[in-house]
Amino acid sequence: MEKIRAKNNRTLTLSPEERTLFSSQIIHESELSDDSISRNLFLNKTINGDTIRLLSRLPDSFADLIIIDPPYNLSKNFGGVKFNARTSDKYREYLDAWFPSVCRKLKPTGSLYICGDWKCTSVLQEAMEKELFVMNRITWQREKGRGAKSNWKNGMEDIWFGVKNPDDYCFNLDAVMMQRKVIAPYRADGKPKDWEETEAGNFRLTCPSNFWDDITIPFWSMPENTDHPTQKPEKLYAKLILASSNPGDVIFDPFLGSGTASVVAKKLGRQFCGIEMNEEYCLLAQKRLLLAEQDASIQGYSGGAFLMRNAEQ
């Protein structure tokens, strides 16, 4: 049954004509031969298929940055594809089935980020430590948080950051500076010191930490929103892509969902490749990629800096 949406609901939907158009633009696993997939075929493309089967057919060492948002260890319905919660040991087996293969797709100077929640984060750390050098754990605040009557509300998620070589990897600090409001402005010789005076208030740029409290989860009034149940915000991925890649680099997402990694990569002048099992999400990714050609803005990112949550335009 088709959802009835409010008049000002901006959640992306697909018309029959768009489904036909976008289906012709994605790569369907069923249409591929059993041979390896050439770089010219998969770059800047969305692949509709099973990641575990397709990984062996992609060349090793092709990606500068990999961003992974796999199913967490929760029971969740992804558009008809159900993932069931399991024991930590079983979830570890699930990761072992594909994570080492994903890591082989990284260039020697590459970086990888993998998302998780409190329940699976320790297993994610273990998996990463086997394959990469762990550099940090980012914790970001989900301002909507899940409600709970007999437990603390879950309002946080983690992103583990790892690299192939801790002595040679990309990290562009200046590209991910945070704009913060100055509460007690300090002046030297009557002029602002390390802060800027604007009509909107007094601000300074600060180095980003591994706790992010400026993220807004996509919701119905945002043009990036889709019906994907665990869609990550474009602003979140913009931080990862700007920090850990350069223009022209290849960004790979083996669990693409509705396309956030590819869309943000395109908006920021990177190449991309994504694999997603659900065709509906692939089609939404294609629509978002088309819209990115018309509007490359990212909510909460302006003037080369990331804005505080309440200051987002």
XYZ file of C-alpha atoms in Angstrom:
313
model
C 0.000 0.000 0.000
C 1.360 3.412 -0.988
C 2.150 5.734 1.885
C 0.076 8.890 2.278
C 2.546 11.707 2.924
C 1.990 15.198 4.270
C 2.049 18.026 1.744
C 5.387 19.365 2.968
C 7.006 15.919 3.253
C 10.158 16.026 1.093
C 11.049 12.328 1.345
C 12.289 11.122 -2.041
C 9.982 8.814 -3.985
C 10.159 7.195 -7.417
C 7.702 7.525 -10.289
C 7.192 4.586 -12.695
C 9.152 6.500 -15.329
C 12.031 7.087 -12.927
C 12.130 3.412 -11.988
C 12.563 2.484 -15.650
C 15.203 5.146 -16.241
C 17.267 4.462 -13.143
C 17.053 0.690 -13.535
C 18.811 1.072 -16.886
C 21.610 3.042 -15.197
C 22.547 0.606 -12.433
C 24.581 -2.560 -12.868
C 22.550 -5.682 -12.086
C 24.500 -8.662 -10.782
C 22.311 -10.996 -12.862
C 23.508 -9.259 -16.034
C 27.205 -9.683 -15.255
C 29.387 -12.497 -16.499
C 31.315 -14.606 -14.013
C 34.543 -12.798 -14.844
C 36.109 -10.042 -12.793
C 34.436 -6.638 -13.092
C 36.645 -4.123 -14.868
C 37.438 -0.806 -13.229
C 35.899 1.111 -16.140
C 32.600 -0.669 -15.579
C 32.133 -0.164 -11.835
C 33.601 3.306 -11.235
C 30.913 5.928 -10.592
C 28.281 3.210 -10.719
C 25.736 1.584 -8.424
C 25.814 -2.219 -8.404
C 22.651 -4.087 -7.441
C 23.754 -7.407 -6.007
C 25.146 -9.409 -3.114
C 28.307 -7.898 -1.640
C 29.787 -11.189 -0.468
C 29.491 -12.720 -3.945
C 30.707 -9.619 -5.763
C 33.756 -8.736 -3.658
C 35.928 -11.443 -5.182
C 35.222 -10.007 -8.636
C 36.369 -6.491 -7.818
C 40.115 -5.779 -8.089
C 42.152 -5.426 -4.938
C 43.673 -2.069 -3.928
C 41.320 0.132 -5.962
C 39.763 2.284 -3.205
C 41.308 5.270 -1.470
C 38.562 5.321 1.159
C 35.989 2.727 2.217
C 32.936 3.615 4.286
C 30.883 0.723 5.654
C 27.464 0.943 7.264
C 26.615 -2.754 7.641
C 23.532 -4.172 9.343
C 24.041 -3.743 13.086
C 23.417 -6.691 15.375
C 19.714 -5.836 15.497
C 16.634 -7.323 13.880
C 15.788 -4.951 11.045
C 13.763 -5.056 7.833
C 15.595 -3.389 4.952
C 12.832 -3.041 2.398
C 11.886 -6.698 2.549
C 15.407 -8.033 3.225
C 15.435 -9.011 6.892
C 18.512 -9.095 9.105
C 18.086 -10.901 12.412
C 19.898 -10.191 15.665
C 22.290 -12.936 16.756
C 24.861 -13.730 19.418
C 28.149 -11.825 19.397
C 29.938 -14.945 18.166
C 27.515 -15.318 15.266
C 27.814 -11.641 14.401
C 31.598 -12.066 14.454
C 31.217 -14.929 11.961
C 29.062 -12.682 9.797
C 31.791 -10.012 9.743
C 34.471 -12.617 8.997
C 32.536 -13.618 5.874
C 33.183 -10.284 4.155
C 35.230 -7.761 6.158
C 38.725 -9.148 5.313
C 37.768 -9.136 1.615
C 36.599 -5.518 1.849
C 39.903 -4.496 3.431
C 41.782 -5.986 0.473
C 40.077 -3.401 -1.766
C 41.956 -0.583 0.022
C 45.029 0.982 -1.504
C 48.208 0.770 0.646
C 47.583 4.399 1.676
C 43.839 3.878 2.146
C 41.520 4.503 5.093
C 38.376 2.722 6.246
C 35.464 3.702 8.474
C 32.884 1.219 9.771
C 29.687 2.191 11.597
C 28.066 0.441 14.542
C 26.116 0.860 17.762
C 26.911 -0.013 21.381
C 25.836 -3.620 20.962
C 28.228 -4.514 18.144
C 31.008 -1.950 18.540
C 33.395 -4.248 20.421
C 33.097 -6.894 17.702
C 33.760 -4.258 15.045
C 36.913 -3.200 16.878
C 38.120 -6.808 17.000
C 37.466 -7.285 13.291
C 39.324 -4.096 12.377
C 42.316 -4.874 14.576
C 42.840 -8.112 12.645
C 43.087 -6.333 9.295
C 44.056 -2.682 9.836
C 45.641 -0.236 12.245
C 42.925 1.279 14.418
C 43.377 5.035 14.580
C 40.330 6.173 16.531
C 36.721 5.630 17.521
C 34.306 8.411 16.650
C 31.117 8.642 18.678
C 28.309 10.723 17.241
C 25.110 11.825 18.892
C 21.799 10.716 17.425
C 19.615 13.599 18.486
C 16.420 11.580 17.959
C 17.588 8.532 19.935
C 15.486 5.427 20.508
C 13.098 5.608 23.457
C 13.390 3.155 26.346
C 11.259 2.630 29.465
C 13.532 0.284 31.417
C 16.972 1.265 30.099
C 18.978 4.316 29.075
C 17.862 5.711 25.731
C 20.331 4.927 22.958
C 21.419 8.306 21.621
C 24.911 7.458 20.318
C 26.587 5.479 17.550
C 30.225 4.703 16.815
C 32.419 4.852 13.730
C 35.751 2.995 13.861
C 38.593 4.554 11.867
C 41.406 2.375 10.528
C 44.203 2.607 7.963
C 46.452 0.248 6.020
C 49.640 2.112 6.930
C 49.749 4.396 10.022
C 52.790 6.174 8.561
C 51.222 6.966 5.187
C 47.550 7.860 4.973
C 45.396 10.857 4.124
C 43.994 13.168 6.785
C 42.983 16.683 5.737
C 42.504 18.496 9.042
C 41.825 21.895 7.490
C 38.929 20.438 5.471
C 36.941 19.376 8.534
C 37.194 22.313 10.898
C 34.204 23.010 13.148
C 32.493 26.362 13.528
C 31.820 27.027 17.225
C 30.085 29.932 18.903
C 32.374 32.119 21.037
C 30.839 32.563 24.474
C 33.549 34.779 25.992
C 35.240 36.585 23.067
C 38.848 37.591 23.746
C 40.343 40.623 22.047
C 43.917 41.728 21.489
C 44.496 45.397 20.718
C 40.753 45.752 20.392
C 40.494 43.131 17.643
C 39.021 39.586 17.791
C 41.720 37.024 18.617
C 41.254 33.633 16.909
C 37.567 34.274 16.248
C 35.374 36.111 13.756
C 32.726 38.710 14.412
C 29.691 38.294 12.117
C 26.095 39.502 11.913
C 25.000 36.012 12.976
C 27.236 36.037 16.054
C 30.811 35.449 17.143
C 32.461 32.242 15.891
C 35.795 30.497 15.781
C 37.027 27.478 13.831
C 38.201 24.598 16.007
C 39.807 21.235 15.339
C 37.310 18.369 15.219
C 37.277 15.838 18.034
C 36.118 12.223 18.025
C 32.770 13.211 19.582
C 30.312 14.741 17.133
C 27.283 16.533 18.524
C 26.342 18.457 15.377
C 24.675 15.708 13.315
C 21.039 15.784 12.232
C 19.415 12.480 11.247
C 17.591 12.731 7.893
C 13.864 13.201 8.413
C 10.771 13.926 6.316
C 11.364 17.651 5.742
C 14.932 17.194 4.455
C 15.426 16.741 0.694
C 18.019 13.994 1.233
C 15.561 11.812 3.163
C 14.467 8.404 1.834
C 12.488 5.511 3.286
C 15.672 3.581 4.095
C 15.388 2.705 7.821
C 19.016 3.444 8.773
C 20.015 6.186 6.336
C 23.134 8.097 7.361
C 23.231 11.901 7.014
C 25.165 13.472 4.156
C 26.885 15.758 6.663
C 28.236 12.749 8.579
C 29.768 11.206 5.474
C 31.059 14.574 4.253
C 33.308 14.714 7.301
C 34.750 11.274 6.583
C 35.250 11.923 2.874
C 36.799 15.371 3.254
C 39.158 14.208 6.010
C 40.299 10.939 4.461
C 40.353 11.475 0.695
C 41.327 14.013 -1.940
C 39.460 15.214 -5.039
C 39.412 12.481 -7.679
C 39.939 9.664 -5.149
C 37.757 6.557 -5.212
C 35.211 6.060 -2.408
C 33.775 2.542 -2.005
C 30.701 1.551 0.011
C 29.882 -2.187 -0.012
C 26.535 -1.636 1.813
C 25.357 1.426 -0.084
C 21.761 1.604 1.118
C 20.055 4.587 -0.496
C 23.335 6.025 -1.703
C 24.668 8.531 0.822
C 28.354 7.635 0.324
C 28.165 7.862 -3.465
C 26.093 11.054 -3.420
C 28.434 12.872 -1.031
C 31.474 11.619 -2.956
C 30.005 13.084 -6.138
C 29.149 16.390 -4.472
C 32.723 16.675 -3.182
C 34.442 15.812 -6.470
C 35.383 12.212 -5.732
C 34.777 9.026 -7.728
C 32.610 6.330 -6.193
C 31.382 2.765 -6.285
C 28.607 1.194 -4.216
C 27.013 -2.225 -3.870
C 23.465 -2.654 -2.586
C 21.310 -5.788 -2.490
C 17.934 -4.022 -2.539
C 17.019 -2.702 -6.002
C 14.655 -0.059 -4.600
C 17.490 1.529 -2.645
C 19.721 1.412 -5.746
C 17.086 3.341 -7.700
C 16.843 5.936 -4.919
C 20.628 6.248 -4.979
C 20.480 6.978 -8.707
C 17.845 9.647 -8.180
C 19.958 11.279 -5.498
C 23.003 11.189 -7.788
C 20.981 12.955 -10.480
C 19.786 15.582 -8.016
C 23.398 16.105 -6.870
C 24.188 17.392 -10.354
C 21.665 20.182 -9.806
C 22.481 20.921 -6.152
C 25.817 19.999 -4.605
C 25.098 21.594 -1.227
C 25.350 19.590 1.992
C 23.148 20.608 4.903
C 25.274 21.794 7.831
C 28.412 22.399 5.736
C 29.067 25.912 4.472
C 32.047 28.085 3.653
C 34.475 25.196 4.096
C 33.436 24.513 7.702
C 30.921 22.349 9.546
C 28.255 24.290 11.391
C 26.739 23.593 14.783
C 23.459 21.683 14.651
C 21.202 24.609 15.468
C 23.015 26.816 12.956
C 22.411 24.496 9.979
C 20.825 26.046 6.925
